[in-house]
Amino acid sequence: SPEVIVGLNAGADNNAIFVGSGCVFTNLNGVTIGDAGDGNTLTISNGHMYAKSTCRVGESGDDNTATVKAGGDWQIPGHLWIGEDAGADGNTVTVTGSGSTLNVSSYELEVGTYGSTNLLAIEDGGSVIAARDTYIGKNAGATNNTLRIEGGSFQCTRATPHGITYVRNGSTFAVHGTNGTINLRQIQVLTSSTLDFRVDADGVTPIVCSQDAEFDNTTKLNIDAEGLQSAGGGTVTLMTFSNKNQDIQVITTQPAGCAVTQNATSITV
């Protein structure tokens, strides 16, 4: 089966592949955007791509991007690694628009395997399904990686022992605004990592965990509730879970002094 590599060698920069309406790429052995090259792009716009093995956006390259939009569909039965190697920094996958889907159906989704400042953005009706485990900053040195959900859908719910969303090494799980869904089995936010919520006038999409949430003494909770305050205030649920091991200790709110309540099964503001 063929393999797609865009930006194979160092210096192979700023190349592009476009999968448009009616285009179908199927039975690919893998897809790599930015093997060693930088600034390469994959766009799936109302097209379909099926890759039966591991896909990478930024294997060792920087600033590579993949965008699924306008009802496009990217099916990956293997792994998806965004920023695989140490030094593979600033790579981005964006899933945006109603009907646009990224499905990592059998293995791990990793935003920052060893790389830093990588991003997975799910926006405006886009949907991402991670059937096994999700890592945001997997290994030591993989710092400041981000999963950001802004009006999109994210699901990581596979049965035990998988279906865990790990946020590590100073990374961020960000939820901005409403009109999305977030369903997890378990979440662990550890080693100076952050849960970041922007609460608008209509509230925020809550993180819903069917089982446990795990924090440590370095876990951070950042809440921007300026929009909620401007609309007259109220109580908004940020996340729910069946149990948690401890309260979050480091909390920052805008405006300062917003009341945050942490109980056995939820966090509200």
Coordinates of C-alpha atoms in Angstrom, one line a residue:
S1 CA 0.0 0.0 0.0
P2 CA 1.3 3.5 -0.7
E3 CA 2.4 5.9 2.0
V4 CA 2.0 9.7 1.8
I5 CA 5.0 11.8 3.0
V6 CA 5.0 15.6 2.6
G7 CA 8.3 17.2 3.6
L8 CA 10.5 14.1 3.7
N9 CA 14.0 15.6 4.2
A10 CA 15.4 18.6 6.1
G11 CA 14.8 21.7 3.9
A12 CA 11.7 20.1 2.3
D13 CA 9.5 23.0 3.5
N14 CA 6.2 24.6 2.7
N15 CA 4.8 21.8 0.5
A16 CA 1.1 21.1 0.4
I17 CA -1.4 18.3 -0.4
F18 CA -5.2 19.0 -0.8
V19 CA -8.0 16.5 -0.7
G20 CA -11.1 18.2 -2.0
S21 CA -14.7 17.5 -2.6
G22 CA -15.2 14.1 -4.2
C23 CA -11.6 13.0 -3.6
V24 CA -10.9 9.8 -1.8
F25 CA -7.5 8.6 -0.5
T26 CA -8.0 5.1 0.8
N27 CA -5.9 2.1 2.0
L28 CA -2.9 4.3 2.6
N29 CA -0.1 2.7 4.7
G30 CA 0.4 5.9 6.6
V31 CA 0.5 9.7 6.3
T32 CA 3.4 12.0 7.4
I33 CA 3.2 15.7 7.1
G34 CA 6.6 17.1 8.0
D35 CA 8.9 14.1 8.3
A36 CA 12.0 16.4 8.6
G37 CA 10.6 19.4 6.7
D38 CA 8.9 22.4 8.2
G39 CA 5.7 24.3 7.3
N40 CA 4.1 21.6 5.2
T41 CA 0.3 21.3 5.0
L42 CA -2.4 18.7 4.5
T43 CA -6.0 20.0 3.9
I44 CA -9.0 17.6 3.7
S45 CA -11.9 19.8 2.6
N46 CA -15.1 17.8 2.0
G47 CA -12.8 14.9 1.0
H48 CA -12.0 11.5 2.6
M49 CA -8.7 10.0 3.7
Y50 CA -8.3 6.6 5.2
A51 CA -4.8 5.6 6.4
K52 CA -4.6 2.1 7.9
S53 CA -1.3 2.7 9.8
T54 CA 0.3 5.5 11.9
C55 CA -0.1 9.1 10.8
R56 CA 2.2 12.0 11.9
V57 CA 2.0 15.7 11.7
G58 CA 5.5 16.8 12.5
E59 CA 7.7 13.7 12.9
S60 CA 10.8 15.7 13.5
G61 CA 9.7 18.9 11.6
D62 CA 8.2 22.1 13.0
D63 CA 5.1 24.1 12.2
N64 CA 3.4 21.6 10.0
T65 CA -0.4 21.6 9.8
A66 CA -3.3 19.3 9.0
T67 CA -6.8 20.7 8.6
V68 CA -10.0 18.8 8.3
K69 CA -12.9 21.1 7.2
A70 CA -16.1 21.5 5.3
G71 CA -17.3 18.0 6.1
G72 CA -14.0 16.3 5.4
D73 CA -13.2 13.0 7.0
W74 CA -9.9 11.5 8.2
Q75 CA -10.0 7.9 9.4
I76 CA -6.9 6.5 11.2
P77 CA -7.0 3.0 12.6
G78 CA -3.4 3.4 13.7
H79 CA -1.8 6.1 15.9
L80 CA -1.9 9.8 15.3
W81 CA 1.3 11.6 16.6
I82 CA 1.4 15.4 16.5
G83 CA 4.9 16.5 17.3
E84 CA 6.5 13.0 17.6
D85 CA 10.2 13.6 18.1
A86 CA 12.0 15.9 20.5
G87 CA 12.3 19.2 18.7
A88 CA 9.1 18.6 16.6
D89 CA 7.5 21.8 17.8
G90 CA 4.6 24.0 16.8
N91 CA 2.7 21.4 14.8
T92 CA -1.1 21.8 14.5
V93 CA -4.1 19.6 13.6
T94 CA -7.4 21.5 13.2
V95 CA -10.9 19.9 12.8
T96 CA -13.4 22.5 12.0
G97 CA -17.0 22.8 10.6
S98 CA -20.1 20.7 10.9
G99 CA -19.6 17.2 9.7
S100 CA -15.8 17.4 9.7
T101 CA -14.4 14.3 11.5
L102 CA -11.1 12.9 12.7
N103 CA -11.4 9.3 14.0
V104 CA -8.4 7.6 15.6
S105 CA -10.2 4.3 16.0
S106 CA -7.7 1.8 17.4
Y107 CA -4.6 3.3 18.9
E108 CA -3.3 6.4 20.8
L109 CA -3.8 10.0 19.9
E110 CA -0.8 12.0 21.1
V111 CA -0.4 15.8 21.0
G112 CA 3.3 16.1 21.8
T113 CA 4.9 12.7 22.0
Y114 CA 8.3 14.2 22.6
G115 CA 7.7 17.6 20.9
S116 CA 6.5 20.8 22.5
T117 CA 3.9 23.6 21.8
N118 CA 1.9 21.3 19.5
L119 CA -1.9 21.8 19.2
L120 CA -5.1 19.9 18.4
A121 CA -8.0 22.3 17.8
I122 CA -11.6 21.2 17.5
E123 CA -13.8 24.0 16.4
D124 CA -17.3 25.0 15.1
G125 CA -18.9 21.6 14.9
G126 CA -15.8 19.6 14.2
S127 CA -15.6 16.2 15.8
V128 CA -12.6 14.1 17.1
I129 CA -13.0 10.5 18.4
A130 CA -10.0 8.9 20.2
A131 CA -11.0 5.3 20.7
R132 CA -8.1 4.3 23.0
D133 CA -6.0 6.8 25.0
T134 CA -5.2 10.5 24.5
Y135 CA -2.0 12.1 25.6
I136 CA -1.4 15.9 25.8
G137 CA 2.3 16.0 26.5
K138 CA 3.2 12.3 26.7
N139 CA 6.8 12.1 27.7
A140 CA 9.2 14.2 29.8
G141 CA 10.3 17.2 27.8
A142 CA 7.0 17.3 25.8
T143 CA 5.9 20.6 27.3
N144 CA 3.2 23.2 26.6
N145 CA 1.1 21.1 24.3
T146 CA -2.6 21.9 24.0
L147 CA -6.0 20.3 23.2
R148 CA -8.4 23.2 22.6
I149 CA -12.2 22.6 22.1
E150 CA -14.2 25.6 20.9
G151 CA -17.7 24.6 19.8
G152 CA -16.6 21.1 18.8
S153 CA -16.9 17.5 20.0
F154 CA -14.3 15.3 21.6
Q155 CA -14.8 11.7 22.8
C156 CA -12.3 9.4 24.5
T157 CA -14.4 6.7 26.2
R158 CA -13.1 3.3 25.4
A159 CA -13.6 0.7 28.2
T160 CA -10.9 0.0 30.8
P161 CA -8.0 -0.1 30.8
H162 CA -8.0 2.5 28.0
G163 CA -10.1 5.6 27.4
I164 CA -7.9 7.8 29.6
T165 CA -7.1 11.4 28.7
Y166 CA -3.6 12.3 30.1
V167 CA -2.6 16.0 30.3
R168 CA 1.0 16.2 31.4
N169 CA 4.2 18.3 31.5
G170 CA 2.8 21.8 31.6
S171 CA 0.3 21.1 28.9
T172 CA -3.3 22.4 28.6
F173 CA -6.8 21.1 28.1
A174 CA -8.7 24.2 27.0
V175 CA -12.5 24.6 26.6
H176 CA -13.7 27.9 25.2
G177 CA -17.4 28.7 25.0
T178 CA -20.4 26.4 24.4
N179 CA -22.1 24.4 21.6
G180 CA -19.8 21.4 22.0
T181 CA -19.7 18.0 23.7
I182 CA -16.8 16.5 25.7
N183 CA -17.2 12.9 26.9
L184 CA -14.3 11.1 28.6
R185 CA -13.9 7.9 30.6
Q186 CA -11.1 9.2 32.8
I187 CA -8.9 12.3 32.9
Q188 CA -5.5 12.9 34.6
V189 CA -4.2 16.5 34.8
L190 CA -0.7 16.3 36.3
T191 CA 2.8 17.8 36.5
S192 CA 1.9 21.6 36.2
S193 CA -0.7 21.1 33.6
T194 CA -3.8 23.2 33.2
L195 CA -7.6 23.0 32.8
D196 CA -8.5 26.2 31.0
F197 CA -12.1 27.4 30.7
R198 CA -13.5 30.5 28.9
V199 CA -17.0 30.9 30.2
D200 CA -19.2 33.0 27.8
A201 CA -22.6 34.5 28.5
D202 CA -24.2 31.2 27.6
G203 CA -21.8 29.2 29.7
V204 CA -19.2 26.6 28.7
T205 CA -19.2 23.1 27.3
P206 CA -18.6 20.9 30.4
I207 CA -16.1 18.1 30.5
V208 CA -18.1 15.0 31.3
C209 CA -16.1 12.0 32.8
S210 CA -18.0 8.8 33.3
Q211 CA -15.4 7.7 35.9
D212 CA -12.5 9.4 37.8
A213 CA -10.6 12.7 37.6
E214 CA -7.1 12.7 38.9
F215 CA -5.1 15.8 39.9
D216 CA -1.9 16.6 41.8
N217 CA -0.7 19.6 43.8
T218 CA 0.7 21.2 40.7
T219 CA -2.6 21.0 38.7
K220 CA -3.9 24.4 37.6
L221 CA -7.4 25.6 37.0
N222 CA -7.7 28.8 34.9
I223 CA -11.2 30.3 34.4
D224 CA -12.0 33.4 32.3
A225 CA -15.6 34.2 33.3
E226 CA -15.7 37.8 32.1
G227 CA -18.4 36.9 29.5
L228 CA -20.6 35.3 32.2
Q229 CA -20.2 38.2 34.5
S230 CA -21.1 40.7 31.7
A231 CA -24.3 38.7 31.2
G232 CA -25.3 39.0 34.8
G233 CA -23.5 36.0 36.3
G234 CA -24.9 32.6 37.4
T235 CA -23.5 29.2 38.3
V236 CA -21.9 27.1 35.5
T237 CA -20.7 23.5 35.6
L238 CA -17.1 23.1 34.3
M239 CA -16.7 19.4 34.7
T240 CA -18.3 16.3 36.2
F241 CA -16.9 12.9 37.3
S242 CA -17.8 10.0 39.4
N243 CA -14.9 10.6 41.8
K244 CA -11.7 12.7 42.2
N245 CA -8.6 12.0 44.2
Q246 CA -8.2 15.6 45.5
D247 CA -9.2 19.2 44.9
I248 CA -7.3 21.4 42.5
Q249 CA -4.9 23.6 44.5
V250 CA -3.8 26.3 42.0
I251 CA -6.8 28.4 40.8
T252 CA -6.8 31.6 38.8
T253 CA -10.0 33.4 37.8
Q254 CA -11.0 36.5 35.8
P255 CA -12.4 38.5 37.2
A256 CA -10.5 37.8 40.4
G257 CA -12.5 36.4 43.2
C258 CA -15.0 34.3 41.3
A259 CA -16.4 31.6 43.5
V260 CA -15.2 28.1 42.5
T261 CA -16.9 25.1 44.1
Q262 CA -15.2 21.7 44.1
N263 CA -17.3 18.8 45.4
A264 CA -17.2 15.0 45.1
T265 CA -18.5 14.8 41.6
S266 CA -18.2 18.3 40.0
I267 CA -16.5 21.6 39.7
T268 CA -18.6 24.7 39.2
V269 CA -18.0 28.5 39.0

